[in-house]
Amino acid sequence: MNLPSLKRTLSRMPFKWMLTLWSAVLIFVLFVAYNTVQYVYVEKWMMAQEKKQARQKMNEVLNGLLEREAGFAEDELLRNRSYLDKKNQSDQMIRIIDQHGDKVIAVSDGIPEEWIAPEVKPETEIVVTDHAGHSLLVIRSPITIHSFHGTVEIVRNIDQFQRLTEAILRVFLFSGLGAVVLSGLGGGLLARQLLKPLQLMARTMRDVERKGVQERIAVPDKEDEMTTLMKIFNEMMDQVERSFSQQSQFVEDASHELRTPIAIMDGHLSLLLSWGKHDPETLEESLNISYHELTRIKALVQDLLTLTRTEKDGLAADEVTVRADRTILNIVGQWEQLHPQYTFETKLTGFADREVVVAERHLEQIMMILLDNAVKYSEVGSPVRVTGSVRNEAAVFEIADSGVGIPEKDLPYVTDRFYRVDKARSRKQGGTGLGLAIAKRLIERYNGQMTIQSKESAGTTVTISFPCRAHADGREVKVQ
Ligand code: ADP
């Protein structure tokens, strides 16, 4: 198998096998490297010990011979032989040769002389050699006593040492084989443990696909990367479930709201089709009502669109309104013209060198919703007060009316979609129940806040606030 096709096979391998393979290979390589280093080190150390002992023996023999001022004439050989015999040990040979390489004396225990040919050496030398399957350590040193120049040779059989190192090597090899099996098993076990949470997640995802978004992962009671991932997944599913139910609720509410005007139009148009068109009075009335309901549907669709758009968008871009007081005065002015029977009071201070973090068109839209409500739910002629000031880096606006107010039990819900305290009244006034929901979501997009205080039959005060800061270049900017 060449390298590219091996790569392809590896990349196609299931994750579990890949994890098993890599962890097994890693454990194996580490084990083999560790054993090899250990083997090489032990073998070197043992050989160094052998050589050290051989050198010591050589020094002993040389010193002994020098001290005795040994001579190597025929009559002295016997004495020296017995000395060398004493110094010798099993599996060792001591041989003295003259400068021509001819043997002078040799004592041996277990090593035949012919295994090693005599060699004259001008300097000490240690070699490891083989003969007939035996490992031999040979040390040679020159010796000079009076007129005798020769070489002392000590030959040691190191078969024991070789057997020991071979045994160690075998142990290492067998344990290496064991390591292959164990690291394969260990790798598999590791992969299984690591993949367990992932498999759990995959199973839950499949359940979500089959049974629905209410399925969750049972998160084990511990803190690690996997449980964090599982918690994130569960939170995400909570969010998905919430938005699913919100969406279906929204569609339900919207179709419910559309049903009434459509039913009214249906009734009147059927009436006209059957006989009503021949009666001018009925024709006029039915057309008027149908037109009115159509206008409601148009307003509702428009509000629904605005609402979905504000819900879809996240936090708004850093748009600002410079001189928010003028923007609000403009809107209130338009409202005064539309509703001359109401009195509008305004008091806006502190905005000359400030910019309010809200897009001007959105500030206008919010003010229109709140002013519309203040007028819709008040008696004709009652006052509407709009105030605004800057407090602690926030622009705070209050829209207060002296109208019908909101009952305490309804107060928490008036910003919900389609929530209306008095459905009939709201409908009559052309309300869709979406105004405050739109206003609230728009305000939240700018990190602003809206609070409503109200007392039945006394009036309502809506307070809205937005972050605000000194105007960037400190100049007054004219707003048309
Ligand atoms: P609507 O289109 O019905 O006015 P909103 O979302 O603007 O819808 O308001 C929700 C409900 O809150 C209204 O139906 C009304 O009952 C109540 N509400 C809102 N503003 C006021 C107010 N200024 N005074 C009294 N009731 C109010």
Coordinates of C-alpha atoms and ligand atoms in Angstrom, one line a residue:
M1 CA 0.0 0.0 0.0
N2 CA 1.6 3.3 -1.0
L3 CA 1.5 6.5 1.1
P4 CA -1.4 8.3 -0.6
S5 CA -3.7 5.3 -0.4
L6 CA -2.7 4.7 3.2
K7 CA -3.6 8.3 4.0
R8 CA -7.0 7.8 2.2
T9 CA -7.7 4.6 4.2
L10 CA -6.8 6.4 7.4
S11 CA -9.0 9.4 6.7
R12 CA -12.0 7.1 5.9
M13 CA -11.5 5.1 9.0
P14 CA -14.3 5.6 11.6
F15 CA -13.3 7.9 14.4
K16 CA -13.4 5.2 17.0
W17 CA -10.9 3.0 15.1
M18 CA -8.7 6.0 14.4
L19 CA -8.6 6.8 18.1
T20 CA -7.9 3.2 19.0
L21 CA -5.2 2.9 16.3
W22 CA -3.4 6.1 17.2
S23 CA -3.4 5.6 20.9
A24 CA -2.3 2.0 20.4
V25 CA 0.6 3.1 18.1
L26 CA 1.6 5.8 20.6
I27 CA 1.6 3.5 23.6
F28 CA 3.5 0.9 21.5
V29 CA 6.1 3.3 20.2
L30 CA 6.7 4.7 23.7
F31 CA 7.1 1.3 25.1
V32 CA 9.5 0.1 22.4
A33 CA 11.6 3.3 22.7
Y34 CA 11.8 2.9 26.5
N35 CA 12.7 -0.8 26.3
T36 CA 15.4 -0.2 23.6
V37 CA 17.0 2.6 25.6
Q38 CA 16.9 0.4 28.7
Y39 CA 18.3 -2.6 26.9
V40 CA 21.2 -0.7 25.2
Y41 CA 22.0 1.0 28.5
V42 CA 22.0 -2.3 30.5
E43 CA 24.1 -4.1 27.9
K44 CA 26.7 -1.3 27.8
W45 CA 26.9 -1.1 31.5
M46 CA 27.3 -4.8 31.9
M47 CA 30.0 -5.0 29.2
A48 CA 31.8 -2.0 30.9
Q49 CA 31.8 -4.0 34.2
E50 CA 33.2 -7.1 32.5
K51 CA 36.0 -5.0 30.9
K52 CA 36.7 -3.3 34.2
Q53 CA 37.1 -6.6 36.0
A54 CA 39.4 -7.9 33.2
R55 CA 41.6 -4.8 33.5
Q56 CA 41.8 -5.2 37.3
K57 CA 42.8 -8.8 36.8
M58 CA 45.5 -7.8 34.3
N59 CA 46.8 -5.1 36.7
E60 CA 47.0 -7.7 39.5
V61 CA 48.8 -10.2 37.4
L62 CA 51.3 -7.5 36.0
N63 CA 52.0 -6.1 39.5
G64 CA 52.5 -9.6 40.9
L65 CA 54.9 -10.5 38.2
L66 CA 56.8 -7.2 38.5
E67 CA 57.0 -7.4 42.3
R68 CA 58.4 -10.9 42.1
E69 CA 60.8 -9.7 39.3
A70 CA 59.8 -13.0 37.7
G71 CA 62.2 -14.5 35.2
F72 CA 61.2 -16.7 32.5
A73 CA 64.1 -19.1 32.2
E74 CA 63.3 -22.9 32.3
D75 CA 64.0 -23.2 36.1
E76 CA 61.8 -20.3 37.1
L77 CA 58.7 -21.3 35.0
L78 CA 57.3 -23.7 37.5
R79 CA 57.2 -21.1 40.3
N80 CA 55.6 -18.5 38.1
R81 CA 53.1 -21.1 36.8
S82 CA 52.0 -21.8 40.3
Y83 CA 51.6 -18.1 40.9
L84 CA 49.5 -17.7 37.8
D85 CA 47.5 -20.7 38.7
K86 CA 46.6 -19.0 41.9
K87 CA 45.6 -15.9 40.1
N88 CA 43.5 -17.7 37.5
Q89 CA 39.8 -18.5 37.9
S90 CA 37.3 -20.7 36.1
D91 CA 36.6 -20.0 32.4
Q92 CA 39.7 -18.0 32.1
M93 CA 43.2 -18.4 30.6
I94 CA 46.4 -16.5 31.4
R95 CA 49.2 -16.7 28.9
I96 CA 52.5 -15.0 28.7
I97 CA 54.2 -14.8 25.3
D98 CA 57.6 -13.5 24.3
Q99 CA 58.4 -10.8 21.8
H100 CA 58.1 -13.3 18.9
G101 CA 54.7 -14.4 19.9
D102 CA 55.8 -17.7 21.3
K103 CA 54.2 -19.1 24.4
V104 CA 56.2 -18.9 27.6
I105 CA 53.6 -20.0 30.1
A106 CA 49.9 -20.6 29.9
V107 CA 47.5 -21.5 32.7
S108 CA 43.9 -22.2 31.8
D109 CA 40.6 -23.4 33.4
G110 CA 38.1 -24.3 30.8
I111 CA 39.5 -22.4 27.8
P112 CA 41.7 -24.4 25.3
E113 CA 44.8 -22.5 24.3
E114 CA 44.1 -22.9 20.6
W115 CA 40.9 -20.9 20.8
I116 CA 43.0 -17.7 20.8
A117 CA 46.1 -17.2 18.7
P118 CA 48.9 -15.4 20.6
E119 CA 49.5 -11.8 19.6
V120 CA 52.2 -9.4 20.6
K121 CA 50.9 -6.0 21.6
P122 CA 52.9 -2.8 22.3
E123 CA 50.0 -1.4 24.3
T124 CA 47.1 -2.6 26.4
E125 CA 44.1 -3.7 24.3
I126 CA 40.7 -5.2 25.0
V127 CA 38.7 -7.1 22.4
V128 CA 35.6 -9.2 22.3
T129 CA 35.7 -12.1 19.9
D130 CA 34.0 -15.4 19.2
H131 CA 35.3 -18.9 18.9
A132 CA 33.2 -22.0 18.2
G133 CA 30.1 -20.3 19.5
H134 CA 31.8 -19.0 22.6
S135 CA 32.1 -15.3 23.4
L136 CA 35.6 -14.4 24.6
L137 CA 36.9 -11.2 26.2
V138 CA 40.6 -10.9 25.5
I139 CA 42.9 -8.3 27.2
R140 CA 46.6 -8.0 26.2
S141 CA 49.2 -5.9 27.9
P142 CA 53.0 -5.6 27.2
I143 CA 55.4 -6.6 30.1
T144 CA 59.1 -5.9 30.4
I145 CA 61.1 -7.5 33.2
H146 CA 64.9 -7.0 32.9
S147 CA 65.7 -8.4 29.5
F148 CA 62.4 -10.1 28.9
H149 CA 59.9 -8.3 26.6
G150 CA 56.6 -10.0 26.2
T151 CA 52.9 -9.8 26.4
V152 CA 50.4 -11.0 29.0
E153 CA 47.1 -12.3 27.6
I154 CA 44.1 -12.9 29.7
V155 CA 41.1 -14.6 28.0
R156 CA 37.8 -14.8 29.7
N157 CA 34.8 -16.7 28.6
I158 CA 31.8 -14.3 28.7
D159 CA 29.1 -16.7 27.6
Q160 CA 27.2 -16.1 30.8
F161 CA 27.2 -12.4 30.1
Q162 CA 25.9 -13.0 26.5
R163 CA 23.2 -15.4 27.8
L164 CA 22.1 -12.8 30.3
T165 CA 21.9 -10.0 27.7
E166 CA 20.0 -12.3 25.3
A167 CA 17.6 -13.2 28.1
I168 CA 17.0 -9.5 28.8
L169 CA 16.5 -8.9 25.1
R170 CA 13.9 -11.8 25.0
V171 CA 12.1 -10.4 28.0
F172 CA 11.9 -7.0 26.3
L173 CA 10.7 -8.5 23.0
F174 CA 8.0 -10.6 24.7
S175 CA 6.9 -7.6 26.8
G176 CA 6.9 -5.6 23.6
L177 CA 4.5 -8.1 22.0
G178 CA 2.4 -8.0 25.1
A179 CA 2.5 -4.2 24.9
V180 CA 1.1 -4.4 21.3
V181 CA -1.9 -6.4 22.5
L182 CA -2.4 -4.4 25.7
S183 CA -2.0 -1.0 23.9
G184 CA -4.6 -2.2 21.3
L185 CA -7.0 -3.1 24.1
G186 CA -6.2 0.0 26.1
G187 CA -6.6 2.2 23.0
G188 CA -10.0 0.6 22.3
L189 CA -11.1 1.1 25.9
L190 CA -9.9 4.7 25.8
A191 CA -11.7 5.4 22.5
R192 CA -14.9 3.8 24.0
Q193 CA -14.7 5.9 27.1
L194 CA -14.0 9.1 25.1
L195 CA -16.7 8.5 22.6
K196 CA -19.4 7.4 25.1
P197 CA -20.6 11.0 25.7
L198 CA -20.5 11.8 22.0
Q199 CA -22.6 8.7 21.3
L200 CA -25.0 9.8 23.9
M201 CA -25.3 13.1 22.2
A202 CA -25.7 11.5 18.8
R203 CA -28.5 9.3 20.2
T204 CA -30.3 12.3 21.7
M205 CA -30.0 14.2 18.4
R206 CA -31.6 11.2 16.7
D207 CA -34.3 11.2 19.3
V208 CA -34.9 14.9 18.6
E209 CA -35.2 14.1 14.9
R210 CA -37.7 11.3 15.6
K211 CA -39.7 12.4 18.7
G212 CA -39.3 16.2 18.7
V213 CA -37.5 19.1 20.3
Q214 CA -38.4 18.2 23.9
E215 CA -35.7 15.5 24.1
R216 CA -32.6 16.3 26.3
I217 CA -29.3 14.7 27.2
A218 CA -29.0 13.3 30.7
V219 CA -25.9 15.2 31.8
P220 CA -23.6 13.2 34.2
D221 CA -23.0 14.9 37.5
K222 CA -19.5 16.3 36.9
E223 CA -17.7 19.2 35.4
D224 CA -15.6 18.7 32.2
E225 CA -15.5 19.7 28.6
M226 CA -18.0 17.0 27.6
T227 CA -20.6 17.9 30.2
T228 CA -20.2 21.6 29.2
L229 CA -20.9 20.6 25.6
M230 CA -23.9 18.6 26.7
K231 CA -25.2 21.5 28.8
I232 CA -24.8 23.9 25.9
F233 CA -26.7 21.4 23.7
N234 CA -29.5 21.2 26.2
E235 CA -29.7 25.0 26.5
M236 CA -29.7 25.3 22.8
M237 CA -32.6 22.8 22.6
D238 CA -34.5 24.8 25.3
Q239 CA -34.1 27.9 23.2
V240 CA -35.2 26.0 20.0
E241 CA -38.2 24.6 21.9
R242 CA -39.1 28.0 23.3
S243 CA -38.9 29.7 19.9
F244 CA -40.9 26.8 18.3
S245 CA -43.7 27.2 20.8
Q246 CA -43.5 31.0 20.5
Q247 CA -43.8 30.7 16.8
S248 CA -46.8 28.4 16.8
Q249 CA -48.4 30.6 19.5
F250 CA -47.7 33.6 17.3
V251 CA -49.3 32.0 14.2
E252 CA -52.3 30.9 16.4
D253 CA -52.7 34.4 17.8
A254 CA -52.3 36.1 14.5
S255 CA -54.9 33.8 12.7
H256 CA -57.3 34.3 15.6
E257 CA -57.0 38.1 15.3
L258 CA -57.5 37.9 11.6
R259 CA -60.5 35.6 11.9
T260 CA -62.9 38.2 13.3
P261 CA -62.5 40.9 10.6
I262 CA -62.5 38.2 7.9
A263 CA -65.7 36.7 9.4
I264 CA -67.4 40.1 9.5
M265 CA -66.4 40.9 5.9
D266 CA -67.5 37.4 4.9
G267 CA -70.9 38.0 6.4
H268 CA -71.4 41.3 4.8
L269 CA -70.2 40.3 1.4
S270 CA -72.4 37.2 1.4
L271 CA -75.3 39.4 2.3
L272 CA -74.5 41.7 -0.6
L273 CA -74.2 38.8 -3.0
S274 CA -77.6 37.3 -2.0
W275 CA -79.8 40.3 -1.8
G276 CA -78.2 43.3 -0.1
K277 CA -76.8 44.9 -3.2
H278 CA -80.3 45.7 -4.3
D279 CA -81.0 47.7 -1.1
P280 CA -79.0 50.9 -1.2
E281 CA -79.0 51.3 2.6
T282 CA -77.7 47.8 3.2
L283 CA -75.2 48.2 0.3
E284 CA -73.8 51.4 1.8
E285 CA -73.6 50.0 5.4
S286 CA -72.0 46.6 4.3
L287 CA -69.4 48.3 2.1
N288 CA -68.5 50.7 4.9
I289 CA -68.1 47.9 7.5
S290 CA -66.2 45.8 5.0
Y291 CA -63.9 48.7 4.3
H292 CA -63.4 49.4 8.0
E293 CA -62.5 45.7 8.6
L294 CA -60.1 45.7 5.7
T295 CA -58.4 48.7 7.2
R296 CA -58.0 46.8 10.4
I297 CA -56.6 43.8 8.6
K298 CA -54.1 46.2 6.8
A299 CA -53.1 47.7 10.2
L300 CA -52.8 44.2 11.8
V301 CA -50.6 42.9 8.9
Q302 CA -48.4 46.0 9.1
D303 CA -48.0 45.6 12.9
L304 CA -47.3 41.9 12.6
L305 CA -44.6 42.6 10.0
T306 CA -43.0 45.3 12.2
L307 CA -43.1 42.9 15.2
T308 CA -41.5 40.0 13.4
R309 CA -38.8 42.3 12.0
T310 CA -38.0 43.7 15.5
E311 CA -37.9 40.1 16.9
K312 CA -35.7 38.8 14.2
D313 CA -33.0 41.5 14.5
G314 CA -30.6 41.2 17.4
L315 CA -29.1 44.2 19.2
A316 CA -29.3 47.3 17.0
A317 CA -26.3 49.0 15.4
D318 CA -24.9 52.0 17.2
E319 CA -27.4 54.5 15.7
V320 CA -28.2 57.6 17.7
T321 CA -30.6 60.5 17.8
V322 CA -29.1 63.9 18.3
R323 CA -31.4 66.4 20.0
A324 CA -34.1 63.8 20.9
D325 CA -36.1 66.7 22.4
R326 CA -36.7 68.2 19.0
T327 CA -37.7 64.8 17.5
I328 CA -40.3 64.3 20.3
L329 CA -41.6 67.9 20.0
N330 CA -42.1 67.3 16.3
I331 CA -44.2 64.1 17.0
V332 CA -46.2 65.7 19.7
G333 CA -46.9 68.7 17.4
Q334 CA -48.3 66.3 14.7
W335 CA -50.4 64.6 17.4
E336 CA -51.8 67.9 18.5
Q337 CA -52.9 68.6 15.0
L338 CA -54.5 65.2 14.7
H339 CA -56.3 65.4 18.1
P340 CA -57.0 69.1 18.7
Q341 CA -59.5 68.1 21.4
Y342 CA -56.7 66.9 23.7
T343 CA -54.2 69.0 25.6
F344 CA -50.5 68.1 25.3
E345 CA -47.9 69.4 27.7
T346 CA -44.2 68.9 27.1
K347 CA -41.1 69.5 29.2
L348 CA -37.8 68.2 27.8
T349 CA -34.5 69.4 29.3
G350 CA -30.8 68.5 29.1
F351 CA -30.7 67.2 25.5
A352 CA -28.8 70.1 23.9
D353 CA -25.4 68.4 23.8
R354 CA -26.5 64.8 24.2
E355 CA -27.1 61.9 21.8
V356 CA -29.6 59.2 22.7
V357 CA -28.7 55.7 21.6
V358 CA -31.7 54.9 19.5
A359 CA -32.4 55.4 15.8
E360 CA -34.5 58.5 15.2
R361 CA -37.1 56.6 13.2
H362 CA -37.5 54.1 16.0
L363 CA -37.8 56.8 18.7
E364 CA -40.6 58.3 16.6
Q365 CA -42.3 54.9 16.2
I366 CA -42.2 54.3 19.9
M367 CA -43.5 57.8 20.7
M368 CA -46.4 57.3 18.2
I369 CA -47.4 54.0 19.9
L370 CA -47.4 55.5 23.4
L371 CA -49.1 58.8 22.4
D372 CA -51.7 56.8 20.4
N373 CA -52.5 54.7 23.5
A374 CA -52.6 57.8 25.8
V375 CA -55.2 59.3 23.5
K376 CA -57.1 56.1 22.8
Y377 CA -57.6 55.2 26.5
S378 CA -58.4 58.7 27.8
E379 CA -61.5 60.8 27.8
V380 CA -61.7 63.5 25.1
G381 CA -60.1 66.7 26.4
S382 CA -58.0 65.2 29.1
P383 CA -54.3 66.1 29.3
V384 CA -51.3 64.1 28.0
R385 CA -48.0 65.0 29.5
V386 CA -44.6 64.3 27.9
T387 CA -41.5 64.9 29.9
G388 CA -37.9 64.0 29.2
S389 CA -34.6 64.5 31.1
V390 CA -31.1 63.0 31.3
R391 CA -30.3 61.0 34.5
N392 CA -27.1 59.0 35.1
E393 CA -26.1 58.6 31.4
A394 CA -29.7 57.7 30.5
A395 CA -32.3 59.6 28.6
V396 CA -35.6 59.1 30.5
F397 CA -39.0 60.0 28.9
E398 CA -42.4 59.8 30.5
I399 CA -45.7 59.8 28.7
A400 CA -48.5 60.3 31.2
D401 CA -52.3 60.4 30.7
S402 CA -55.3 60.7 33.0
G403 CA -57.3 58.0 31.2
V404 CA -59.0 54.8 32.1
G405 CA -55.8 53.2 33.5
I406 CA -54.9 49.5 33.5
P407 CA -56.1 47.1 36.2
E408 CA -53.2 45.8 38.4
K409 CA -53.8 42.2 37.4
D410 CA -53.5 43.1 33.7
L411 CA -50.4 45.3 34.1
P412 CA -47.7 42.5 33.7
Y413 CA -49.3 41.3 30.5
V414 CA -50.0 44.4 28.5
T415 CA -46.7 44.1 26.6
D416 CA -47.5 40.6 25.5
R417 CA -48.6 40.2 21.9
F418 CA -52.4 40.6 21.3
Y419 CA -53.0 41.2 25.0
R420 CA -55.8 43.8 25.5
V421 CA -57.5 44.7 28.7
D422 CA -60.8 45.6 27.1
K423 CA -60.9 43.8 23.8
A424 CA -64.1 45.6 22.6
R425 CA -62.7 49.0 23.4
S426 CA -59.4 48.4 21.8
R427 CA -61.0 47.0 18.7
K428 CA -63.3 50.0 18.5
Q429 CA -60.3 52.3 18.7
G430 CA -58.6 50.4 15.9
G431 CA -56.1 48.7 18.3
T432 CA -54.3 45.5 17.3
G433 CA -52.9 44.6 20.7
L434 CA -49.4 44.8 19.2
G435 CA -48.4 48.4 20.0
L436 CA -46.8 47.9 23.4
A437 CA -45.2 44.6 22.2
I438 CA -43.5 46.4 19.3
A439 CA -42.5 49.3 21.5
K440 CA -41.0 47.0 24.2
R441 CA -39.0 45.0 21.7
L442 CA -37.7 48.1 19.9
I443 CA -36.6 49.6 23.2
E444 CA -34.8 46.4 24.3
R445 CA -32.9 46.3 21.0
Y446 CA -31.2 49.5 22.2
N447 CA -30.5 48.2 25.7
G448 CA -33.3 50.5 26.9
Q449 CA -36.1 49.9 29.4
M450 CA -39.8 50.4 29.6
T451 CA -41.9 50.5 32.8
I452 CA -45.6 51.1 33.1
Q453 CA -47.3 52.5 36.2
S454 CA -51.1 52.8 36.1
K455 CA -54.1 53.2 38.3
E456 CA -57.6 52.3 37.2
S457 CA -59.7 55.4 36.4
A458 CA -56.7 57.7 37.3
G459 CA -54.3 57.3 34.4
T460 CA -51.2 55.6 33.1
T461 CA -47.6 56.7 33.0
V462 CA -45.2 54.9 30.7
T463 CA -41.5 55.5 31.4
I464 CA -38.9 54.6 28.8
S465 CA -35.2 55.1 28.9
F466 CA -32.2 54.7 26.6
P467 CA -28.5 54.9 27.1
C468 CA -27.3 58.4 26.3
R469 CA -23.9 60.2 26.0
A470 CA -22.3 63.5 25.3
H471 CA -22.7 64.4 21.7
A472 CA -19.5 63.3 19.8
D473 CA -18.3 66.6 18.6
G474 CA -20.1 68.7 21.2
R475 CA -21.8 70.9 18.6
E476 CA -25.5 71.4 18.3
V477 CA -26.9 69.6 15.3
K478 CA -30.0 70.8 13.7
V479 CA -32.7 68.2 13.2
Q480 CA -35.4 68.9 10.7
Ligands
ADP1 P1 -53.7 48.2 21.5 O1 -53.5 48.2 20.0 O2 -54.9 47.4 21.9 O3 -53.7 49.6 22.0 P2 -51.2 47.9 22.9 O4 -50.2 46.8 22.9 O5 -50.7 49.2 22.5 O6 -52.5 47.4 22.0 O7 -51.8 47.9 24.4 C1 -52.2 46.7 25.0 C2 -53.3 47.0 26.0 O8 -52.8 47.8 27.1 C3 -54.4 47.9 25.4 O9 -55.4 47.1 24.8 C4 -55.0 48.5 26.6 O10 -55.9 47.7 27.3 C5 -53.8 48.7 27.5 N1 -53.2 50.0 27.5 C6 -52.1 50.4 26.8 N2 -51.8 51.7 27.0 C7 -52.7 52.2 27.8 C8 -53.0 53.5 28.4 N3 -52.3 54.5 28.2 N4 -54.1 53.6 29.2 C9 -54.9 52.5 29.5 N5 -54.7 51.3 29.0 C10 -53.6 51.1 28.1

